[in-house]
Amino acid sequence: MSKRTKSSSQPLPDYAVTEEMQQRFTTYISTLRKNPHSKIFHQPVDYIALGILDYPKIIKTPMDMGTVALNVKKGVYKTSSAFWRDLDLIWSNCQTYNQPGSAVHDDSIVMETAAAKLKDQFFAEQAANAHTTYSHAPSEHAYAHTH
């Protein structure tokens, strides 16, 4: 088992999940599932079939892309951070349980990187949307002349 180290970063803004956001999350999951390194993460870990009976003792909150996709479809996620937290949990669990250098550990790093790019894209789009919305608000100067 390895404990991964995560770089500290500023907390990201949180957004209430809209229907449009749910569609984007579904697209992100679909994009990630197309990655050839993702196959092991599509379904829950079958620790009995794999003979890794200590898995539930070590991984207290299992997560996989199928569960995340189902949660999106059911509207379980009420905030964007809840979606990203579950997605990140997939890679974190894998990196916690598996040895660095193992194929599955390496796959989780590839997938974590791919998911991080999508997350960056999401937050950039959200910030742009917020800026666009704000930039269409009447200016103080316009307000003074119209009222």
PDB file of C-alpha atoms in Angstrom:
ATOM      1  CA  MET A   1       0.000   0.000   0.000  1.00  0.00           C
ATOM      2  CA  SER A   2       1.069   3.511  -0.663  1.00  0.00           C
ATOM      3  CA  LYS A   3      -0.146   6.795   0.590  1.00  0.00           C
ATOM      4  CA  ARG A   4      -0.241   9.320  -2.196  1.00  0.00           C
ATOM      5  CA  THR A   5       0.838  12.840  -1.661  1.00  0.00           C
ATOM      6  CA  LYS A   6      -1.397  15.542  -2.938  1.00  0.00           C
ATOM      7  CA  SER A   7      -0.195  19.029  -3.567  1.00  0.00           C
ATOM      8  CA  SER A   8      -2.026  21.616  -1.569  1.00  0.00           C
ATOM      9  CA  SER A   9      -4.050  24.022  -3.633  1.00  0.00           C
ATOM     10  CA  GLN A  10      -6.572  26.717  -3.057  1.00  0.00           C
ATOM     11  CA  PRO A  11     -10.112  25.454  -2.531  1.00  0.00           C
ATOM     12  CA  LEU A  12     -12.115  25.676  -5.720  1.00  0.00           C
ATOM     13  CA  PRO A  13     -15.390  27.554  -5.853  1.00  0.00           C
ATOM     14  CA  ASP A  14     -18.493  25.438  -5.416  1.00  0.00           C
ATOM     15  CA  TYR A  15     -21.519  25.642  -7.674  1.00  0.00           C
ATOM     16  CA  ALA A  16     -25.058  24.356  -7.322  1.00  0.00           C
ATOM     17  CA  VAL A  17     -25.554  21.633  -9.916  1.00  0.00           C
ATOM     18  CA  THR A  18     -27.827  22.625 -12.777  1.00  0.00           C
ATOM     19  CA  GLU A  19     -29.292  20.402 -15.474  1.00  0.00           C
ATOM     20  CA  GLU A  20     -26.704  21.761 -17.923  1.00  0.00           C
ATOM     21  CA  MET A  21     -23.959  20.918 -15.429  1.00  0.00           C
ATOM     22  CA  GLN A  22     -25.283  17.356 -15.066  1.00  0.00           C
ATOM     23  CA  GLN A  23     -24.997  16.983 -18.841  1.00  0.00           C
ATOM     24  CA  ARG A  24     -21.421  18.232 -18.708  1.00  0.00           C
ATOM     25  CA  PHE A  25     -20.602  15.785 -15.902  1.00  0.00           C
ATOM     26  CA  THR A  26     -22.067  12.948 -17.993  1.00  0.00           C
ATOM     27  CA  THR A  27     -19.884  14.042 -20.909  1.00  0.00           C
ATOM     28  CA  TYR A  28     -16.806  14.159 -18.647  1.00  0.00           C
ATOM     29  CA  ILE A  29     -17.451  10.600 -17.435  1.00  0.00           C
ATOM     30  CA  SER A  30     -17.943   9.454 -21.033  1.00  0.00           C
ATOM     31  CA  THR A  31     -14.688  11.125 -22.047  1.00  0.00           C
ATOM     32  CA  LEU A  32     -12.815   9.483 -19.170  1.00  0.00           C
ATOM     33  CA  ARG A  33     -14.295   6.062 -19.964  1.00  0.00           C
ATOM     34  CA  LYS A  34     -12.868   6.284 -23.487  1.00  0.00           C
ATOM     35  CA  ASN A  35      -9.344   6.515 -22.101  1.00  0.00           C
ATOM     36  CA  PRO A  36      -7.623   3.114 -22.500  1.00  0.00           C
ATOM     37  CA  HIS A  37      -6.324   3.374 -18.903  1.00  0.00           C
ATOM     38  CA  SER A  38      -9.854   3.657 -17.480  1.00  0.00           C
ATOM     39  CA  LYS A  39     -11.262   0.142 -17.872  1.00  0.00           C
ATOM     40  CA  ILE A  40     -10.370  -0.991 -14.336  1.00  0.00           C
ATOM     41  CA  PHE A  41     -12.282   1.997 -12.931  1.00  0.00           C
ATOM     42  CA  HIS A  42     -15.583   1.476 -14.783  1.00  0.00           C
ATOM     43  CA  GLN A  43     -17.150  -0.730 -12.092  1.00  0.00           C
ATOM     44  CA  PRO A  44     -16.767  -1.265  -8.338  1.00  0.00           C
ATOM     45  CA  VAL A  45     -13.748  -3.262  -7.211  1.00  0.00           C
ATOM     46  CA  ASP A  46     -14.814  -6.914  -6.875  1.00  0.00           C
ATOM     47  CA  TYR A  47     -12.434  -7.561  -3.999  1.00  0.00           C
ATOM     48  CA  ILE A  48     -13.734 -11.105  -3.435  1.00  0.00           C
ATOM     49  CA  ALA A  49     -13.160 -12.185  -7.038  1.00  0.00           C
ATOM     50  CA  LEU A  50      -9.767 -10.471  -6.986  1.00  0.00           C
ATOM     51  CA  GLY A  51      -8.838 -12.133  -3.690  1.00  0.00           C
ATOM     52  CA  ILE A  52      -8.004  -8.859  -1.980  1.00  0.00           C
ATOM     53  CA  LEU A  53     -10.100  -9.415   1.120  1.00  0.00           C
ATOM     54  CA  ASP A  54      -8.415  -6.597   3.039  1.00  0.00           C
ATOM     55  CA  TYR A  55      -9.729  -4.034   0.522  1.00  0.00           C
ATOM     56  CA  PRO A  56     -12.809  -2.977   2.558  1.00  0.00           C
ATOM     57  CA  LYS A  57     -10.668  -2.645   5.682  1.00  0.00           C
ATOM     58  CA  ILE A  58      -8.357  -0.203   3.922  1.00  0.00           C
ATOM     59  CA  ILE A  59     -10.734   1.570   1.541  1.00  0.00           C
ATOM     60  CA  LYS A  60     -13.632   2.856   3.610  1.00  0.00           C
ATOM     61  CA  THR A  61     -15.484   4.642   0.787  1.00  0.00           C
ATOM     62  CA  PRO A  62     -15.133   2.722  -2.477  1.00  0.00           C
ATOM     63  CA  MET A  63     -15.879   4.642  -5.665  1.00  0.00           C
ATOM     64  CA  ASP A  64     -15.865   3.940  -9.408  1.00  0.00           C
ATOM     65  CA  MET A  65     -16.908   5.709 -12.607  1.00  0.00           C
ATOM     66  CA  GLY A  66     -20.093   3.654 -12.965  1.00  0.00           C
ATOM     67  CA  THR A  67     -21.266   4.768  -9.534  1.00  0.00           C
ATOM     68  CA  VAL A  68     -20.370   8.393 -10.272  1.00  0.00           C
ATOM     69  CA  ALA A  69     -22.264   8.218 -13.601  1.00  0.00           C
ATOM     70  CA  LEU A  70     -25.306   6.733 -11.864  1.00  0.00           C
ATOM     71  CA  ASN A  71     -25.151   9.419  -9.163  1.00  0.00           C
ATOM     72  CA  VAL A  72     -25.104  12.108 -11.867  1.00  0.00           C
ATOM     73  CA  LYS A  73     -28.069  10.512 -13.635  1.00  0.00           C
ATOM     74  CA  LYS A  74     -30.051  10.248 -10.375  1.00  0.00           C
ATOM     75  CA  GLY A  75     -29.270  13.850  -9.403  1.00  0.00           C
ATOM     76  CA  VAL A  76     -27.406  12.811  -6.257  1.00  0.00           C
ATOM     77  CA  TYR A  77     -24.819  15.582  -6.632  1.00  0.00           C
ATOM     78  CA  LYS A  78     -26.190  18.915  -5.465  1.00  0.00           C
ATOM     79  CA  THR A  79     -22.864  20.750  -5.724  1.00  0.00           C
ATOM     80  CA  SER A  80     -20.006  20.600  -8.207  1.00  0.00           C
ATOM     81  CA  SER A  81     -17.554  19.817  -5.408  1.00  0.00           C
ATOM     82  CA  ALA A  82     -19.470  16.626  -4.532  1.00  0.00           C
ATOM     83  CA  PHE A  83     -19.058  15.371  -8.111  1.00  0.00           C
ATOM     84  CA  TRP A  84     -15.347  16.194  -8.272  1.00  0.00           C
ATOM     85  CA  ARG A  85     -14.757  14.772  -4.786  1.00  0.00           C
ATOM     86  CA  ASP A  86     -16.221  11.390  -5.801  1.00  0.00           C
ATOM     87  CA  LEU A  87     -14.275  11.377  -9.056  1.00  0.00           C
ATOM     88  CA  ASP A  88     -11.043  12.167  -7.182  1.00  0.00           C
ATOM     89  CA  LEU A  89     -11.871   9.430  -4.676  1.00  0.00           C
ATOM     90  CA  ILE A  90     -11.558   6.810  -7.429  1.00  0.00           C
ATOM     91  CA  TRP A  91      -7.899   7.673  -8.045  1.00  0.00           C
ATOM     92  CA  SER A  92      -7.133   8.295  -4.380  1.00  0.00           C
ATOM     93  CA  ASN A  93      -8.508   4.894  -3.360  1.00  0.00           C
ATOM     94  CA  CYS A  94      -6.472   3.174  -6.046  1.00  0.00           C
ATOM     95  CA  GLN A  95      -3.289   4.972  -5.077  1.00  0.00           C
ATOM     96  CA  THR A  96      -3.895   4.224  -1.396  1.00  0.00           C
ATOM     97  CA  TYR A  97      -4.411   0.499  -1.916  1.00  0.00           C
ATOM     98  CA  ASN A  98      -1.959  -0.306  -4.724  1.00  0.00           C
ATOM     99  CA  GLN A  99       1.830  -0.149  -4.800  1.00  0.00           C
ATOM    100  CA  PRO A 100       3.485   2.665  -6.774  1.00  0.00           C
ATOM    101  CA  GLY A 101       4.744   1.274 -10.059  1.00  0.00           C
ATOM    102  CA  SER A 102       1.985  -1.325 -10.326  1.00  0.00           C
ATOM    103  CA  ALA A 103      -0.031  -1.167 -13.541  1.00  0.00           C
ATOM    104  CA  VAL A 104      -3.249  -0.181 -11.794  1.00  0.00           C
ATOM    105  CA  HIS A 105      -1.506   2.506  -9.724  1.00  0.00           C
ATOM    106  CA  ASP A 106       0.049   3.909 -12.909  1.00  0.00           C
ATOM    107  CA  ASP A 107      -3.356   3.817 -14.637  1.00  0.00           C
ATOM    108  CA  SER A 108      -4.856   5.796 -11.752  1.00  0.00           C
ATOM    109  CA  ILE A 109      -2.245   8.513 -12.174  1.00  0.00           C
ATOM    110  CA  VAL A 110      -3.005   8.765 -15.901  1.00  0.00           C
ATOM    111  CA  MET A 111      -6.722   8.975 -15.133  1.00  0.00           C
ATOM    112  CA  GLU A 112      -6.220  11.468 -12.322  1.00  0.00           C
ATOM    113  CA  THR A 113      -4.337  13.707 -14.744  1.00  0.00           C
ATOM    114  CA  ALA A 114      -7.067  13.371 -17.391  1.00  0.00           C
ATOM    115  CA  ALA A 115      -9.757  14.157 -14.801  1.00  0.00           C
ATOM    116  CA  ALA A 116      -7.774  17.159 -13.535  1.00  0.00           C
ATOM    117  CA  LYS A 117      -7.725  18.605 -17.061  1.00  0.00           C
ATOM    118  CA  LEU A 118     -11.504  18.245 -17.263  1.00  0.00           C
ATOM    119  CA  LYS A 119     -11.854  19.813 -13.821  1.00  0.00           C
ATOM    120  CA  ASP A 120      -9.690  22.759 -14.883  1.00  0.00           C
ATOM    121  CA  GLN A 121     -11.821  23.134 -18.010  1.00  0.00           C
ATOM    122  CA  PHE A 122     -15.016  23.031 -15.934  1.00  0.00           C
ATOM    123  CA  PHE A 123     -13.873  25.726 -13.508  1.00  0.00           C
ATOM    124  CA  ALA A 124     -12.533  27.906 -16.331  1.00  0.00           C
ATOM    125  CA  GLU A 125     -15.902  27.679 -18.087  1.00  0.00           C
ATOM    126  CA  GLN A 126     -17.768  28.423 -14.857  1.00  0.00           C
ATOM    127  CA  ALA A 127     -15.573  31.465 -14.221  1.00  0.00           C
ATOM    128  CA  ALA A 128     -16.083  32.659 -17.811  1.00  0.00           C
ATOM    129  CA  ASN A 129     -19.838  32.213 -17.467  1.00  0.00           C
ATOM    130  CA  ALA A 130     -19.841  34.150 -14.202  1.00  0.00           C
ATOM    131  CA  HIS A 131     -17.772  36.921 -15.797  1.00  0.00           C
ATOM    132  CA  THR A 132     -20.058  37.041 -18.850  1.00  0.00           C
ATOM    133  CA  THR A 133     -23.105  37.243 -16.622  1.00  0.00           C
ATOM    134  CA  TYR A 134     -21.504  40.001 -14.582  1.00  0.00           C
ATOM    135  CA  SER A 135     -20.306  41.926 -17.620  1.00  0.00           C
ATOM    136  CA  HIS A 136     -23.893  42.145 -18.901  1.00  0.00           C
ATOM    137  CA  ALA A 137     -25.064  43.859 -15.737  1.00  0.00           C
ATOM    138  CA  PRO A 138     -25.693  47.566 -16.199  1.00  0.00           C
ATOM    139  CA  SER A 139     -22.794  49.719 -15.179  1.00  0.00           C
ATOM    140  CA  GLU A 140     -23.101  52.202 -12.369  1.00  0.00           C
ATOM    141  CA  HIS A 141     -22.721  54.964 -14.950  1.00  0.00           C
ATOM    142  CA  ALA A 142     -25.556  53.596 -17.100  1.00  0.00           C
ATOM    143  CA  TYR A 143     -27.719  53.226 -14.020  1.00  0.00           C
ATOM    144  CA  ALA A 144     -27.173  56.852 -13.036  1.00  0.00           C
ATOM    145  CA  HIS A 145     -28.305  58.080 -16.465  1.00  0.00           C
ATOM    146  CA  THR A 146     -31.365  55.871 -16.798  1.00  0.00           C
ATOM    147  CA  HIS A 147     -32.913  56.343 -13.343  1.00  0.00           C
TER     148      HIS A 147
END
